[in-house]
mmCIF file of C-alpha atoms in Angstrom:
data_model
loop_
_atom_site.group_PDB
_atom_site.id
_atom_site.type_symbol
_atom_site.label_atom_id
_atom_site.label_comp_id
_atom_site.label_asym_id
_atom_site.label_seq_id
_atom_site.Cartn_x
_atom_site.Cartn_y
_atom_site.Cartn_z
ATOM 1 C CA MET A 1 -9.882 -4.676 12.018
ATOM 2 C CA GLU A 2 -12.411 -3.082 9.614
ATOM 3 C CA ALA A 3 -11.275 -2.275 6.177
ATOM 4 C CA GLY A 4 -11.464 1.579 6.522
ATOM 5 C CA LYS A 5 -9.339 1.568 9.644
ATOM 6 C CA LEU A 6 -6.880 -0.829 8.121
ATOM 7 C CA ASN A 7 -6.482 1.281 5.010
ATOM 8 C CA THR A 8 -5.731 4.341 7.246
ATOM 9 C CA THR A 9 -3.243 2.196 9.209
ATOM 10 C CA LEU A 10 -1.540 1.005 5.980
ATOM 11 C CA ALA A 11 -1.232 4.516 4.697
ATOM 12 C CA THR A 12 0.820 5.641 7.783
ATOM 13 C CA ILE A 13 2.345 2.496 9.233
ATOM 14 C CA GLU A 14 6.224 2.414 9.497
ATOM 15 C CA PRO A 15 7.947 -0.227 7.288
ATOM 16 C CA ASP A 16 9.004 -2.414 10.114
ATOM 17 C CA LYS A 17 5.558 -2.614 11.594
ATOM 18 C CA LEU A 18 4.013 -3.323 8.216
ATOM 19 C CA GLY A 19 6.549 -6.202 7.694
ATOM 20 C CA LYS A 20 5.683 -7.700 11.062
ATOM 21 C CA ASN A 21 1.968 -7.775 10.269
ATOM 22 C CA LEU A 22 2.015 -9.296 6.781
ATOM 23 C CA VAL A 23 0.368 -12.664 6.382
ATOM 24 C CA GLY A 24 -0.199 -15.123 3.643
ATOM 25 C CA PHE A 25 1.288 -14.516 0.186
ATOM 26 C CA GLY A 26 2.604 -11.211 -1.001
ATOM 27 C CA VAL A 27 3.576 -9.743 -4.347
ATOM 28 C CA ASN A 28 6.464 -7.265 -4.728
ATOM 29 C CA ILE A 29 6.826 -5.562 -8.067
ATOM 30 C CA ILE A 30 10.088 -3.732 -8.812
ATOM 31 C CA CYS A 31 9.764 -0.905 -11.272
ATOM 32 C CA PRO A 32 11.659 2.376 -12.248
ATOM 33 C CA ASN A 33 9.023 4.795 -10.915
ATOM 34 C CA PRO A 34 6.201 3.792 -8.479
ATOM 35 C CA LEU A 35 4.631 7.183 -8.774
ATOM 36 C CA VAL A 36 3.739 6.441 -12.432
ATOM 37 C CA TYR A 37 3.444 2.655 -12.276
ATOM 38 C CA ALA A 38 1.280 2.145 -9.241
ATOM 39 C CA PRO A 39 -1.558 4.557 -10.148
ATOM 40 C CA SER A 40 -1.618 2.868 -13.595
ATOM 41 C CA ILE A 41 -2.270 -0.637 -12.240
ATOM 42 C CA ALA A 42 -4.738 0.887 -9.744
ATOM 43 C CA ARG A 43 -6.768 2.431 -12.542
ATOM 44 C CA VAL A 44 -6.753 -0.594 -14.793
ATOM 45 C CA PHE A 45 -7.810 -3.165 -12.091
ATOM 46 C CA SER A 46 -9.833 -0.816 -9.828
ATOM 47 C CA LEU A 47 -7.485 -1.444 -6.956
ATOM 48 C CA LYS A 48 -7.147 0.749 -3.879
ATOM 49 C CA LEU A 49 -3.928 2.804 -3.929
ATOM 50 C CA ILE A 50 -3.229 3.070 -0.274
ATOM 51 C CA ARG A 51 0.106 4.962 -0.423
ATOM 52 C CA VAL A 52 2.549 6.027 -3.088
ATOM 53 C CA ASP A 53 5.758 8.021 -3.417
ATOM 54 C CA GLU A 54 8.790 7.898 -5.618
ATOM 55 C CA PHE A 55 10.284 4.859 -3.736
ATOM 56 C CA TYR A 56 7.279 2.706 -2.719
ATOM 57 C CA ALA A 57 3.543 2.094 -3.199
ATOM 58 C CA LEU A 58 1.015 -0.187 -1.545
ATOM 59 C CA LEU A 59 -2.166 -1.366 -3.197
ATOM 60 C CA THR A 60 -4.917 -3.671 -2.189
ATOM 61 C CA TRP A 61 -8.299 -5.011 -3.383
ATOM 62 C CA GLY A 62 -11.201 -6.721 -1.747
ATOM 63 C CA ASP A 63 -12.029 -6.324 1.889
ATOM 64 C CA ASN A 64 -8.380 -6.689 2.949
ATOM 65 C CA ALA A 65 -9.358 -7.518 6.491
ATOM 66 C CA ASN A 66 -5.987 -9.020 7.688
ATOM 67 C CA PHE A 67 -3.026 -7.414 5.947
ATOM 68 C CA GLY A 68 -3.701 -9.816 3.025
ATOM 69 C CA ASN A 69 -4.249 -9.088 -0.655
ATOM 70 C CA LEU A 70 -1.469 -6.577 -0.757
ATOM 71 C CA ILE A 71 0.692 -5.568 -3.724
ATOM 72 C CA GLN A 72 3.851 -3.734 -2.887
ATOM 73 C CA VAL A 73 5.589 -1.725 -5.506
ATOM 74 C CA HIS A 74 9.301 -0.821 -4.947
ATOM 75 C CA SER A 75 11.449 1.534 -7.022
ATOM 76 C CA ASP A 76 14.692 0.153 -8.558
ATOM 77 C CA TYR A 77 16.561 2.536 -6.227
ATOM 78 C CA THR A 78 15.140 1.067 -3.019
ATOM 79 C CA TYR A 79 15.490 -2.529 -4.198
ATOM 80 C CA LYS A 80 19.128 -2.381 -5.373
ATOM 81 C CA LYS A 81 20.256 -3.655 -1.977
ATOM 82 C CA ASN A 82 18.336 -6.887 -2.464
ATOM 83 C CA PRO A 83 20.491 -9.776 -3.912
ATOM 84 C CA TYR A 84 17.725 -10.663 -6.375
ATOM 85 C CA TYR A 85 18.056 -7.324 -8.161
ATOM 86 C CA GLU A 86 21.314 -8.200 -9.932
ATOM 87 C CA TYR A 87 19.380 -10.974 -11.754
ATOM 88 C CA PHE A 88 16.776 -8.739 -13.357
ATOM 89 C CA GLY A 89 17.777 -5.090 -12.748
ATOM 90 C CA ASN A 90 18.696 -4.263 -16.336
ATOM 91 C CA SER A 91 16.343 -6.751 -18.110
ATOM 92 C CA GLU A 92 13.571 -5.600 -20.313
ATOM 93 C CA PRO A 93 10.747 -6.338 -20.208
ATOM 94 C CA ARG A 94 10.369 -7.519 -16.691
ATOM 95 C CA GLY A 95 8.116 -10.299 -15.473
ATOM 96 C CA TRP A 96 8.558 -12.975 -18.181
ATOM 97 C CA GLY A 97 7.203 -16.321 -17.093
ATOM 98 C CA VAL A 98 5.072 -14.882 -14.219
ATOM 99 C CA GLU A 99 1.274 -14.383 -14.317
ATOM 100 C CA LEU A 100 -0.170 -11.999 -11.738
ATOM 101 C CA ARG A 101 -3.682 -13.196 -11.246
ATOM 102 C CA LEU A 102 -6.328 -11.025 -9.736
ATOM 103 C CA PHE A 103 -9.368 -13.093 -8.840
ATOM 104 C CA ASN A 104 -12.720 -11.346 -8.793
ATOM 105 C CA VAL A 105 -11.491 -8.456 -10.755
ATOM 106 C CA ASN A 106 -13.651 -7.865 -13.852
ATOM 107 C CA PRO A 107 -11.588 -8.652 -16.991
ATOM 108 C CA ASP A 108 -14.006 -6.810 -19.281
ATOM 109 C CA LYS A 109 -13.619 -3.635 -17.357
ATOM 110 C CA SER A 110 -9.839 -4.120 -16.990
ATOM 111 C CA VAL A 111 -9.431 -4.468 -20.719
ATOM 112 C CA GLU A 112 -11.492 -1.330 -21.315
ATOM 113 C CA LEU A 113 -9.280 0.655 -18.974
ATOM 114 C CA ALA A 114 -6.006 -0.938 -20.275
ATOM 115 C CA ASN A 115 -6.923 0.229 -23.750
ATOM 116 C CA ILE A 116 -6.803 3.871 -22.569
ATOM 117 C CA GLU A 117 -3.855 3.474 -20.329
ATOM 118 C CA GLU A 118 -0.410 4.316 -21.850
ATOM 119 C CA GLY A 119 1.928 1.412 -22.471
ATOM 120 C CA TRP A 120 -0.617 -1.462 -21.763
ATOM 121 C CA GLN A 121 -1.199 -4.276 -24.279
ATOM 122 C CA VAL A 122 -4.166 -6.659 -24.382
ATOM 123 C CA ILE A 123 -2.840 -10.002 -25.509
ATOM 124 C CA GLN A 124 -6.090 -11.974 -24.975
ATOM 125 C CA SER A 125 -9.567 -10.373 -24.673
ATOM 126 C CA PRO A 126 -11.880 -11.563 -22.042
ATOM 127 C CA THR A 127 -12.622 -15.268 -22.649
ATOM 128 C CA ASP A 128 -14.623 -17.897 -20.840
ATOM 129 C CA LYS A 129 -12.206 -20.693 -20.069
ATOM 130 C CA GLU A 130 -12.845 -24.387 -19.408
ATOM 131 C CA HIS A 131 -11.539 -24.022 -15.832
ATOM 132 C CA GLY A 132 -14.546 -21.879 -14.956
ATOM 133 C CA LEU A 133 -13.111 -18.428 -15.145
ATOM 134 C CA ARG A 134 -13.696 -15.524 -17.550
ATOM 135 C CA GLU A 135 -10.233 -13.930 -17.880
ATOM 136 C CA ALA A 136 -8.048 -11.593 -19.998
ATOM 137 C CA TYR A 137 -4.346 -11.325 -20.443
ATOM 138 C CA LEU A 138 -2.758 -7.933 -20.208
ATOM 139 C CA ILE A 139 0.873 -6.801 -20.408
ATOM 140 C CA ASP A 140 1.553 -3.608 -18.414
ATOM 141 C CA SER A 141 4.069 -0.905 -19.230
ATOM 142 C CA ALA A 142 6.883 -2.590 -17.386
ATOM 143 C CA GLY A 143 6.273 -5.988 -19.057
ATOM 144 C CA PHE A 144 4.397 -7.827 -16.319
ATOM 145 C CA CYS A 145 1.559 -10.171 -17.390
ATOM 146 C CA TRP A 146 -1.746 -9.586 -15.464
ATOM 147 C CA VAL A 147 -4.740 -11.903 -15.570
ATOM 148 C CA PRO A 148 -7.904 -10.424 -14.123
ATOM 149 C CA SER A 149 -10.722 -12.968 -13.778
ATOM 150 C CA VAL A 150 -14.182 -13.652 -12.533
ATOM 151 C CA PRO A 151 -16.259 -16.818 -12.485
ATOM 152 C CA SER A 152 -17.603 -17.512 -15.941
ATOM 153 C CA ASN A 153 -21.331 -17.727 -16.683
ATOM 154 C CA VAL A 154 -20.760 -20.858 -18.857
#
C-alpha cells in the first residue's frame, strides 16, 4: 500500500483492525494528555501525526509502507485497564532506563526544535559517535529519553 493511502487508512481505521495489521516492533507511550504530548513529539522530530484525540494518538515517520514505524500514544485514562499501569501510573518522570531511538531523524534539527518546545531538555547536543551515528539526547515533557540520529560524516 502506498504511503498516502496508508496514512488515510491509519487515520480512520477501527482499533481492532489496526491491531490485526501491526507488524514488527511497536512503541506505546502512556501520557496524561495525548492532545498536548503527541503534537509536541511530532514537531520536535518531524513525525507525521496521523490521528490524535484526548485518548489516543498515532504517529509515524519514513515511508511507513507496511504498518511499521508506528508510535502509539495512549492517555492514562485509556491505559488504566492494562496490568502494567499499576507499576508506573503515578511515577514521575516516566521512561527512566529506556531510550527511544529514531534513526534517520536529524538530531541538529530536533535539538533546535526541542529548544523552543515547552518542557523539553537537551542533555547532549548533537555529537558524532564512534559507532557511526550523529546523535543527540533529549528528555521530553513527560520524562522520556529520545535519541534522534543520522549516519555521521566522520
